[in-house]
XYZ file of C-alpha atoms in Angstrom:
733
model
C 275.953 122.014 212.591
C 276.694 119.922 215.587
C 274.004 118.458 217.992
C 275.356 120.463 220.786
C 275.211 123.731 218.815
C 271.564 122.859 217.823
C 270.615 122.044 221.323
C 272.029 125.550 222.537
C 270.146 127.313 219.737
C 266.947 125.706 220.818
C 267.220 126.504 224.513
C 268.294 130.126 223.651
C 265.349 130.762 221.148
C 262.483 129.358 222.987
C 261.095 132.824 223.927
C 260.958 133.656 220.165
C 258.712 130.585 219.221
C 255.845 131.474 216.782
C 253.052 129.760 218.728
C 249.603 129.196 217.263
C 246.782 130.548 219.788
C 244.766 127.412 219.084
C 247.572 124.710 219.245
C 248.214 123.562 222.821
C 251.664 122.332 222.209
C 254.320 123.555 219.864
C 257.374 121.280 218.662
C 260.754 122.516 217.599
C 262.117 119.375 216.056
C 265.671 118.617 214.994
C 265.510 115.285 213.042
C 268.217 113.121 211.453
C 267.164 110.207 209.465
C 269.565 107.228 208.549
C 267.487 105.144 206.102
C 270.079 102.588 205.598
C 270.094 101.880 209.374
C 266.336 102.342 209.711
C 267.201 104.904 212.537
C 266.096 108.290 213.618
C 267.706 110.740 216.060
C 265.519 113.547 217.353
C 265.835 116.767 219.697
C 262.556 118.136 220.490
C 261.835 121.438 222.148
C 258.375 121.330 223.172
C 256.330 124.455 224.466
C 252.975 124.350 226.316
C 250.479 127.095 225.964
C 248.625 125.669 229.032
C 250.944 125.720 232.223
C 248.149 125.179 234.741
C 249.221 121.630 235.536
C 253.066 120.914 235.987
C 252.851 117.401 234.407
C 252.173 116.257 230.853
C 251.838 112.761 229.809
C 252.775 111.583 226.253
C 253.377 108.330 224.147
C 256.621 107.453 222.194
C 257.530 104.510 220.006
C 258.864 101.562 222.090
C 262.445 101.680 220.487
C 262.772 105.361 221.349
C 263.867 106.194 224.783
C 263.574 109.819 225.606
C 265.848 111.893 227.955
C 265.126 115.040 229.576
C 267.696 117.781 228.671
C 268.534 121.219 229.965
C 265.545 121.620 232.183
C 264.519 121.432 235.790
C 261.697 118.728 236.436
C 262.210 114.971 235.881
C 260.749 112.439 233.344
C 259.317 109.088 234.364
C 258.119 106.059 232.464
C 254.529 104.687 233.025
C 252.904 101.408 232.461
C 251.070 100.843 229.337
C 247.351 100.960 229.184
C 245.287 98.192 227.732
C 242.842 99.543 224.820
C 245.209 102.304 224.099
C 244.015 104.477 221.515
C 245.932 105.008 218.078
C 247.111 108.421 217.145
C 245.510 108.403 213.745
C 243.154 106.747 211.387
C 245.991 105.278 209.268
C 246.401 102.362 211.378
C 247.765 98.764 210.741
C 245.661 96.589 212.717
C 248.170 93.646 212.815
C 250.524 96.044 214.435
C 248.135 96.812 217.213
C 250.220 94.777 219.764
C 253.020 97.394 219.075
C 251.791 99.791 221.726
C 253.924 103.005 222.289
C 255.434 103.416 225.809
C 253.883 106.075 228.018
C 255.756 108.771 229.922
C 254.963 111.702 232.297
C 257.271 114.767 232.507
C 256.821 117.017 235.533
C 258.022 120.508 235.410
C 258.231 123.422 237.831
C 255.147 125.538 238.123
C 254.749 128.029 235.242
C 257.590 126.482 233.111
C 256.326 126.528 229.525
C 258.911 124.285 227.647
C 261.058 121.282 228.071
C 263.635 119.485 225.641
C 263.590 115.805 224.989
C 266.394 113.854 223.097
C 265.760 110.283 221.816
C 266.874 107.880 219.088
C 266.266 104.448 217.839
C 264.791 102.261 215.006
C 261.297 102.255 213.323
C 260.843 99.754 210.628
C 257.391 98.112 210.442
C 256.657 95.868 207.478
C 253.891 96.688 205.019
C 251.012 94.255 205.793
C 247.891 93.509 203.747
C 244.654 95.031 205.124
C 241.037 94.579 203.784
C 240.013 92.126 201.063
C 242.171 90.635 198.368
C 239.189 90.027 196.114
C 237.513 93.363 196.303
C 240.606 95.817 196.252
C 242.665 95.132 199.409
C 245.610 97.574 200.299
C 248.554 97.517 202.429
C 249.697 99.605 205.395
C 252.642 100.343 207.875
C 252.623 101.656 211.422
C 255.857 103.433 210.292
C 258.756 102.822 208.082
C 262.446 104.277 207.845
C 263.862 102.399 205.049
C 266.389 102.854 202.151
C 263.262 102.838 199.817
C 261.707 105.625 201.724
C 260.427 107.043 204.933
C 256.630 106.988 206.213
C 256.176 108.291 209.626
C 252.679 109.478 211.007
C 251.010 109.892 214.240
C 250.523 106.080 214.647
C 254.417 105.812 214.229
C 254.644 107.746 217.559
C 257.924 109.191 216.415
C 257.535 112.161 218.238
C 255.930 112.831 221.771
C 252.078 112.246 221.123
C 249.731 113.859 223.789
C 246.359 112.338 223.584
C 243.808 114.987 222.182
C 246.073 117.755 221.747
C 246.634 119.713 218.549
C 250.171 120.741 217.611
C 252.078 123.402 215.721
C 255.722 122.675 214.762
C 258.974 123.613 213.132
C 261.097 120.863 211.808
C 264.840 120.997 210.929
C 265.520 117.845 208.976
C 268.661 116.286 208.172
C 268.747 113.809 205.239
C 271.136 111.803 203.119
C 272.436 113.453 200.018
C 269.843 113.493 197.019
C 266.911 112.951 199.457
C 263.889 115.180 199.820
C 261.609 115.510 202.871
C 257.975 116.264 203.083
C 255.623 117.304 205.801
C 252.808 119.713 206.594
C 253.085 123.515 206.119
C 255.748 125.313 204.135
C 259.372 124.549 203.428
C 261.335 127.593 204.615
C 264.689 126.587 203.338
C 266.636 123.695 201.746
C 270.371 123.515 201.646
C 272.359 120.765 199.812
C 275.755 119.644 200.990
C 277.935 116.805 199.888
C 277.347 115.001 202.989
C 273.802 115.805 203.815
C 270.739 117.710 203.082
C 269.089 120.150 205.495
C 265.424 121.288 205.286
C 263.464 123.636 207.458
C 259.779 123.278 207.610
C 257.024 125.197 209.541
C 253.626 124.578 210.181
C 251.598 126.967 212.242
C 247.955 125.920 211.865
C 247.216 123.599 214.469
C 247.386 119.954 213.451
C 246.065 116.544 214.814
C 249.490 114.924 213.950
C 252.800 115.397 212.319
C 253.884 113.379 209.303
C 257.248 112.936 207.969
C 257.866 111.693 204.522
C 261.224 111.246 202.917
C 262.962 109.591 199.772
C 264.904 110.210 196.528
C 262.625 112.483 194.517
C 262.756 114.645 191.417
C 261.232 117.897 192.650
C 259.058 120.170 190.446
C 257.454 123.470 191.732
C 255.277 126.273 190.521
C 253.798 129.019 192.362
C 250.086 129.326 191.685
C 247.455 131.755 193.128
C 249.795 132.321 196.053
C 250.195 128.717 196.742
C 253.310 126.634 196.087
C 252.514 123.724 193.896
C 254.978 120.933 194.182
C 255.485 117.459 192.587
C 257.919 114.853 193.999
C 258.384 111.952 191.768
C 260.817 108.919 192.385
C 261.932 109.062 188.809
C 262.256 112.084 186.617
C 259.021 112.872 184.418
C 258.552 116.448 183.520
C 255.310 115.676 181.352
C 253.639 114.117 184.322
C 254.957 116.689 186.873
C 253.266 119.375 184.452
C 249.896 117.656 184.449
C 249.838 117.632 188.107
C 250.917 121.202 188.583
C 248.290 122.275 185.970
C 245.627 120.238 187.806
C 246.675 121.652 191.298
C 246.427 125.313 189.993
C 242.692 124.456 188.737
C 241.475 122.687 191.815
C 242.905 125.212 194.319
C 241.266 127.879 192.567
C 238.116 125.975 192.318
C 237.673 124.926 195.873
C 239.043 128.443 197.139
C 236.143 130.138 195.155
C 233.398 127.433 196.456
C 234.402 127.308 200.035
C 237.250 129.723 201.213
C 240.862 130.451 200.477
C 243.193 127.551 200.488
C 244.371 126.977 204.052
C 248.092 126.050 203.541
C 251.160 127.511 201.866
C 251.708 124.593 199.601
C 250.088 121.444 198.020
C 252.402 118.698 197.029
C 251.936 115.505 195.044
C 254.338 112.828 196.445
C 255.005 109.481 194.827
C 254.999 106.926 197.603
C 257.093 103.640 197.368
C 253.988 101.458 197.745
C 250.440 101.826 196.551
C 248.505 104.206 198.625
C 245.847 107.051 198.279
C 246.431 109.062 201.335
C 245.522 112.743 201.852
C 247.549 114.640 204.403
C 247.373 118.234 205.292
C 249.106 120.262 202.281
C 250.069 116.975 200.369
C 248.771 113.707 199.025
C 250.773 110.446 199.178
C 249.955 108.456 196.157
C 251.275 105.210 194.807
C 253.442 104.777 191.617
C 250.804 103.043 189.623
C 247.970 105.211 191.023
C 249.630 108.468 189.719
C 250.036 107.127 186.278
C 246.503 106.139 185.637
C 244.954 108.946 183.572
C 241.787 109.051 185.218
C 243.308 109.862 188.736
C 243.755 113.516 187.641
C 239.939 114.026 187.496
C 239.121 111.756 190.397
C 241.510 110.961 193.309
C 243.688 113.948 192.724
C 241.054 116.726 193.400
C 239.498 114.514 195.987
C 242.700 114.726 197.779
C 243.237 118.361 197.383
C 239.676 119.034 198.743
C 240.629 117.066 201.816
C 242.567 120.291 202.845
C 239.342 121.836 203.639
C 237.366 118.876 204.878
C 239.313 116.587 207.145
C 242.679 118.287 207.183
C 241.420 121.794 208.050
C 237.958 121.180 209.542
C 238.987 118.025 211.508
C 236.624 114.944 211.896
C 235.089 113.927 215.245
C 235.571 110.067 214.253
C 233.762 108.936 217.523
C 230.633 110.234 215.996
C 231.110 109.347 212.384
C 233.537 110.345 209.624
C 231.301 113.019 207.540
C 234.352 114.301 205.541
C 234.840 111.448 203.121
C 231.317 111.657 201.693
C 231.446 115.267 201.602
C 234.704 115.261 199.753
C 233.515 112.608 197.337
C 230.434 114.624 196.527
C 232.407 117.858 195.971
C 235.109 116.181 193.846
C 234.228 112.798 192.353
C 230.545 113.556 191.941
C 231.020 117.043 190.905
C 233.144 116.459 187.996
C 230.772 113.805 186.791
C 227.951 116.153 187.319
C 229.944 119.006 185.110
C 229.962 116.366 182.263
C 226.171 115.701 182.547
C 226.856 112.472 184.236
C 225.814 112.971 187.656
C 222.668 110.561 187.487
C 225.069 107.799 186.267
C 227.456 108.455 188.981
C 224.797 108.376 191.722
C 223.309 105.151 190.204
C 226.922 103.497 190.527
C 227.000 104.665 194.215
C 223.537 102.966 194.877
C 224.532 99.944 192.895
C 227.697 99.460 194.955
C 225.583 99.608 198.202
C 222.972 97.289 196.758
C 225.737 94.760 195.513
C 228.137 94.928 198.442
C 226.150 95.769 201.627
C 223.797 92.908 202.725
C 221.301 93.599 205.712
C 223.437 91.716 208.279
C 226.609 93.919 207.251
C 225.078 97.410 207.283
C 225.835 99.959 209.989
C 224.789 103.611 210.657
C 226.991 106.413 209.450
C 227.609 107.378 213.187
C 229.614 104.291 213.099
C 231.771 104.922 210.038
C 235.582 105.753 210.704
C 237.496 104.919 207.712
C 237.419 102.604 204.698
C 238.636 98.982 205.491
C 236.457 97.028 202.754
C 234.043 97.390 199.938
C 231.131 97.236 202.429
C 232.532 100.095 204.496
C 233.173 102.330 201.556
C 229.710 101.714 200.205
C 228.112 102.959 203.425
C 230.731 105.500 204.706
C 231.420 107.251 201.449
C 228.521 106.314 199.355
C 225.626 106.990 201.817
C 227.401 110.136 203.182
C 227.685 111.265 199.503
C 223.971 110.796 198.999
C 223.152 112.677 202.358
C 224.818 115.760 201.175
C 223.222 115.453 197.770
C 219.606 115.094 199.277
C 220.614 118.062 201.513
C 221.474 120.003 198.501
C 218.188 119.058 196.671
C 216.304 120.074 199.823
C 217.918 123.379 200.555
C 218.692 124.609 196.958
C 222.215 125.162 195.430
C 222.643 128.791 196.837
C 221.690 127.881 200.419
C 223.843 124.768 200.118
C 226.928 126.540 199.125
C 226.351 129.196 201.844
C 226.175 126.133 204.314
C 229.358 124.913 203.168
C 231.268 128.237 203.545
C 229.660 128.542 207.063
C 230.836 125.210 208.148
C 234.360 125.824 207.069
C 234.578 129.397 208.572
C 232.875 128.267 211.921
C 234.819 124.936 212.488
C 238.160 125.569 210.923
C 240.889 123.674 212.929
C 238.276 122.257 215.194
C 237.193 118.532 215.591
C 233.720 118.527 213.988
C 230.855 115.856 214.150
C 227.830 115.319 212.298
C 225.924 117.466 215.099
C 228.132 120.337 214.227
C 227.313 119.886 210.529
C 223.693 119.643 211.105
C 223.622 122.728 213.451
C 225.376 125.031 210.926
C 223.199 123.893 207.980
C 220.176 124.350 210.056
C 221.131 127.920 210.961
C 221.893 128.738 207.270
C 218.567 127.016 206.145
C 216.671 128.656 208.919
C 214.949 125.505 209.406
C 215.761 122.698 211.721
C 217.254 119.634 209.932
C 217.695 117.258 212.952
C 215.010 114.889 211.673
C 216.874 114.754 208.346
C 220.080 113.934 209.859
C 218.796 111.531 212.427
C 217.377 109.214 209.778
C 220.327 109.132 207.543
C 223.207 109.307 210.236
C 221.995 107.222 213.184
C 219.970 104.746 211.512
C 221.359 101.682 209.587
C 219.804 100.592 206.212
C 217.915 102.156 203.380
C 214.579 102.522 201.911
C 213.273 100.385 198.990
C 210.759 101.911 196.649
C 208.006 100.514 194.672
C 205.133 101.960 192.318
C 201.754 100.322 191.883
C 198.337 101.173 190.933
C 199.195 103.319 188.019
C 196.241 104.851 186.253
C 195.657 107.488 183.783
C 192.518 109.176 182.647
C 190.866 112.112 180.983
C 187.925 114.226 182.385
C 186.841 116.356 179.267
C 190.016 118.363 178.342
C 191.750 117.559 181.693
C 194.601 114.847 182.058
C 195.122 113.054 185.263
C 197.537 110.443 186.746
C 197.355 108.533 189.954
C 199.771 106.082 191.610
C 200.757 104.530 194.872
C 204.443 104.937 195.889
C 205.404 102.643 198.723
C 208.320 101.935 200.790
C 209.045 98.228 200.911
C 212.014 97.864 203.426
C 211.279 96.407 206.961
C 210.688 98.737 209.882
C 209.421 102.084 209.864
C 209.506 104.502 206.911
C 211.671 107.407 205.972
C 210.767 110.911 205.161
C 211.658 111.087 201.440
C 211.549 113.872 198.833
C 211.050 111.512 195.707
C 211.296 112.987 192.151
C 208.863 111.982 189.635
C 209.043 112.396 185.715
C 206.115 111.977 183.484
C 206.583 111.655 179.519
C 203.573 113.578 177.977
C 201.876 113.075 174.649
C 203.003 115.860 172.163
C 205.787 117.166 174.434
C 209.688 116.980 174.158
C 210.597 117.531 177.620
C 209.108 115.324 180.533
C 207.170 117.043 183.196
C 208.793 116.668 186.564
C 207.697 117.190 190.252
C 208.440 115.749 193.556
C 206.376 114.023 196.195
C 207.036 114.149 199.946
C 206.773 110.467 200.957
C 206.292 110.850 204.821
C 204.682 107.421 205.283
C 205.287 103.966 204.015
C 202.705 104.425 201.242
C 201.409 107.536 199.670
C 198.800 107.652 196.913
C 199.419 110.654 194.678
C 197.162 112.283 192.260
C 198.167 114.901 189.751
C 196.646 116.782 186.973
C 198.807 117.071 184.028
C 198.980 119.519 180.918
C 198.795 116.536 178.526
C 198.130 112.823 178.323
C 200.697 110.829 180.235
C 202.723 108.212 178.384
C 205.100 106.986 180.933
C 205.885 107.568 184.635
C 209.250 107.173 186.044
C 209.974 107.354 189.895
C 213.433 108.659 191.014
C 214.664 108.642 187.488
C 217.932 110.512 188.181
C 218.659 108.508 191.479
C 218.558 111.342 193.863
C 217.297 109.290 196.810
C 219.526 107.084 198.766
C 218.004 103.603 198.631
C 218.445 99.980 197.871
C 217.860 99.330 194.295
C 215.766 96.723 192.760
C 217.920 94.261 190.818
C 216.240 95.070 187.477
C 217.038 98.893 187.919
C 220.645 98.243 187.268
C 222.588 96.308 184.706
C 224.575 93.087 185.494
C 227.927 94.407 186.802
C 231.279 93.087 188.314
C 230.258 94.406 191.747
C 227.297 92.042 191.950
C 229.725 88.987 191.729
C 232.255 90.694 194.028
C 229.789 91.591 196.621
C 228.107 88.215 196.816
C 227.801 86.279 200.065
C 229.139 83.101 198.392
C 231.193 82.799 195.383
C 232.349 79.789 193.063
C 235.167 79.957 190.644
C 234.842 77.270 187.775
C 238.285 76.512 186.322
C 238.580 75.261 182.777
C 239.835 71.500 182.688
C 240.493 71.593 178.813
C 242.928 74.632 179.052
C 246.581 74.123 178.518
C 248.384 73.332 181.687
C 250.261 76.633 182.114
C 247.106 78.577 181.490
C 244.957 76.423 183.810
C 247.817 76.976 186.424
C 247.365 80.632 186.056
C 243.634 80.491 186.536
C 244.097 78.421 189.638
C 246.516 80.824 191.030
C 244.281 83.767 190.471
C 241.342 81.677 192.266
C 243.521 80.726 195.070
C 244.547 84.461 195.611
C 240.732 85.522 195.746
C 240.028 82.648 197.997
C 242.924 83.366 200.450
C 241.192 86.733 201.485
C 238.039 84.854 202.862
C 238.135 81.065 202.534
C 234.655 80.604 203.997
C 233.192 82.587 201.212
C 234.882 81.055 197.981
C 235.001 77.775 196.554
C 236.919 76.437 193.683
C 235.778 73.630 191.183
C 236.821 72.195 187.826
C 234.262 72.514 185.080
C 234.220 68.752 184.392
C 233.472 67.955 187.991
C 230.141 69.850 187.870
C 226.983 68.646 186.453
C 225.411 72.047 186.504
C 226.259 75.539 187.927
C 225.035 76.287 191.487
C 222.277 78.855 191.591
C 222.702 79.967 195.248
C 225.791 81.813 194.684
C 227.781 84.114 192.213
C 229.683 82.056 189.575
C 232.921 82.940 187.959
C 233.655 80.929 184.692
C 237.229 81.019 184.004
C 238.627 80.437 180.543
C 237.790 80.370 176.756
C 237.479 76.728 177.099
C 235.173 76.511 180.031
C 232.418 74.021 179.161
C 229.632 76.114 180.763
C 230.550 79.182 178.481
C 227.351 78.679 176.405
C 225.329 79.478 179.611
C 226.793 83.022 179.589
C 225.540 83.453 175.820
C 222.068 82.270 176.778
C 221.912 84.577 179.784
C 222.750 87.703 177.553
C 220.132 87.028 175.013
C 218.773 90.433 174.096
C 221.964 92.305 174.856
C 224.670 93.434 172.286
C 226.738 90.207 172.764
C 227.609 87.489 170.457
C 229.993 84.441 170.840
C 231.611 83.083 167.755
C 234.017 80.586 169.347
C 237.272 82.362 169.208
C 236.050 85.759 168.608
C 233.364 87.839 170.389
C 231.287 91.015 169.548
C 230.621 93.190 172.459
C 228.518 96.370 171.668
C 229.637 96.453 168.135
C 233.528 95.908 169.087
C 235.207 92.878 167.507
C 237.277 91.124 169.987
C 239.607 87.822 169.418
C 240.944 85.175 171.856
C 244.561 85.791 170.946
C 244.569 89.548 171.267
C 242.278 90.295 174.210
C 241.521 89.366 177.651
C 237.727 89.754 178.536
C 235.323 89.975 181.410
C 231.621 89.811 180.841
C 228.871 89.831 183.228
C 225.312 88.477 183.293
C 222.406 87.638 185.585
C 222.587 83.829 186.696
C 219.853 82.171 184.575
C 218.743 80.120 187.329
C 218.418 83.135 189.933
C 218.699 86.781 188.780
C 219.667 87.612 192.225
C 223.138 86.040 191.758
C 225.720 86.925 188.990
C 227.130 84.764 186.293
C 230.683 86.144 185.233
C 233.031 85.082 182.509
C 236.782 86.084 182.767
C 239.193 84.783 179.845
C 242.694 85.309 178.802
C 244.774 83.301 176.431
C 248.198 84.235 177.988
C 249.090 83.344 181.639
C 250.924 86.432 182.305
C 247.938 88.491 181.548
C 245.986 86.886 184.677
C 248.024 88.515 187.297
C 247.446 92.142 186.250
C 243.716 91.478 185.351
C 243.158 90.224 188.728
C 244.664 93.372 190.289
C 242.845 95.841 188.050
C 239.463 94.065 188.228
C 238.232 95.701 191.410
C 238.623 99.202 190.078
C 235.948 98.581 187.546
C 233.171 97.301 189.777
C 230.412 99.185 187.973
C 230.954 97.872 184.557
C 229.204 95.041 182.613
C 231.819 94.086 180.175
C 235.696 94.831 179.897
C 238.297 94.003 177.322
C 242.029 94.358 177.671
C 245.255 93.970 175.596
C 248.853 92.960 176.444
C 250.260 91.505 179.672
C 249.841 94.641 181.778
C 246.951 94.541 180.656
C 245.615 97.838 179.208
C 241.811 98.467 179.121
C 240.502 98.912 175.570
C 236.862 98.417 176.031
C 234.476 98.904 179.065
C 230.712 99.496 179.253
C 227.496 98.806 180.909
C 224.509 96.615 179.615
C 221.290 98.918 179.128
C 218.738 98.512 181.884
C 215.816 96.819 180.218
C 212.934 96.586 182.489
C 212.976 99.122 185.685
C 210.198 98.301 188.026
C 210.064 102.058 188.884
C 209.335 102.994 185.219
C 205.727 102.458 184.156
C 204.819 102.479 180.417
C 201.194 103.725 180.080
C 201.215 103.169 176.318
C 203.424 101.308 173.755
C 205.821 104.204 173.437
C 209.427 103.504 172.920
C 210.657 107.031 172.651
C 213.323 107.728 175.492
C 212.273 110.163 178.233
C 214.075 113.463 178.000
C 214.728 115.250 181.297
C 215.596 118.883 181.831
C 219.330 119.432 182.150
C 220.569 120.344 185.517
C 223.383 123.027 186.350
C 226.261 121.583 188.172
C 226.919 122.994 191.766
C 229.907 124.953 190.446
C 231.613 125.032 186.916
C 235.126 124.783 186.103
C 236.882 127.532 184.090
C 239.636 125.191 182.669
C 239.634 121.878 181.168
C 241.451 119.576 183.555
C 238.614 118.327 185.559
C 236.174 118.041 182.634
C 238.662 115.715 180.747
C 237.259 112.316 179.886
């Protein structure tokens, strides 16, 4: 099909455009990609639903010069404005200087559409964003390359009108053996010797248009009326089947919980660099990411759920991104909850906040836009997740589910902020929730809890317990609903209740059905708060979240291994030179106690201090072998990471990382940030592969008060998950 013929068809067919009543602009895009030359050629027939003003301003990539075709009116270039907003949250901050060019098209009164033609090159390099030490990531503002194509709103590859939603049709011309991907449904795909032609349509109003392309092996299956698709860079039918099965389960799960799935398809697309993006009706995951076995039960349902929260009910980023926390709660947290591990998951969320977010780094949820560091993730994802958990606990499961459904039905395809979420849940609950949202959304920080003056006594046959529960954080108190559990004499299950903490300190007194043996405050981590250090086990996140970190290298190691340790330390230091220091063990008389310390190497002369710090834990060091939690590990076969509290300062971490092969350290350094909540790890091979992971037990929580010498573990009543899963994908280990 020639470009002249395409243009004629576009001009003749304008009156037949399937316009959405909600989208203000409809694009009919004819796009030809030449990945080898990094080039794109576009004809875009744009139809406006609002013709009250004769002019329209838009932005386009600097290398794409538009020409107005086949229409009355004229097109003019405008000067660029400073402080230009980007078109999306997927922004490469180092490309901020690459502002798009601005244009204005002026049309005769009442004219609904105009046609632009433009071509040029888009090829912005991948650049590191975030922290190397604590899981950095790479981004691009847009790339057309032989490896693949990534174009988003930030690429300005189509005329972007600030604040306007769009619907679109896309006729895509690709090289042979290539596949495209965008929002909505693929209506047709035609393969010829010279090129591939695909026709896509997306009627629901969108905030931006994505265009992904590459050489893929495609797998499809129709499930519950939704087209499930998997696009892999190499053929792998077994992996594809796993994702197709998971798509069927999760689409059904969330359709039942919230509302029918809002798009015609959902696709897993393998990217050509490591990403975890969720776009409307597809997700773009990196090649290593999709092959981690846990991704099927964590990141994948998270990205599917984003089609309700974030990609259907849109986020008002100016007032705070609520969708990431809600999505994490209904995906990552839900599947742990279904396995009886909800409390463990919430403890991990609070531990990450405690370890990474220091007071001077904290910020309110109203300022969270997207994750760019461990700090922003701990606040934006973790605190928001806990907000919805506390809301659910306050309203009850049935009302909470009703609120989710009302939020979706009332705000579908609309930009939605925390105020809208609050208003809808208040209406469903029949009770104003503005004080609840105000303290969690508009205020930075978190409460800290302490229990004191715990007394038990009897009056005749009656048993009593009293205690003072206090908020110890600086500043005013929060209004909290704090769960309590009391272990009773002669009963198997703990007695549980809840206390309203509406001031900084509350003295409670309760009559109990039997003599109390132990009191635990917030035993299942239901309240968002800053944890006491002794409430949580030593973990990797404590070292990674420290203000200052020293890495101590082993002078006695063989030269090749010492060089590998030095390279790992230098890579961590490069992300934040002011935060990290490096020293040889032979140059230190003692370890500093004002910072976290990493001991590198089996031959590190301070290694014995780790053994001393782990007295009382299931750890023993036999020189070239270890025993951790009953597992035998050897120097020649395993790389290990072990955490302890610094013997000179329990607020700091003492960490040990050791491998016997230099090649192992590169992969170990890359994988370590994904295991932040663990106390010990063991790996085998040069990849390396994880063979052991675990957490040390909490030995002395300040919110657990033993009134007798009982050592019997407290048993709490089991909780029902918010929703159960019919099949086994999400509940797999």
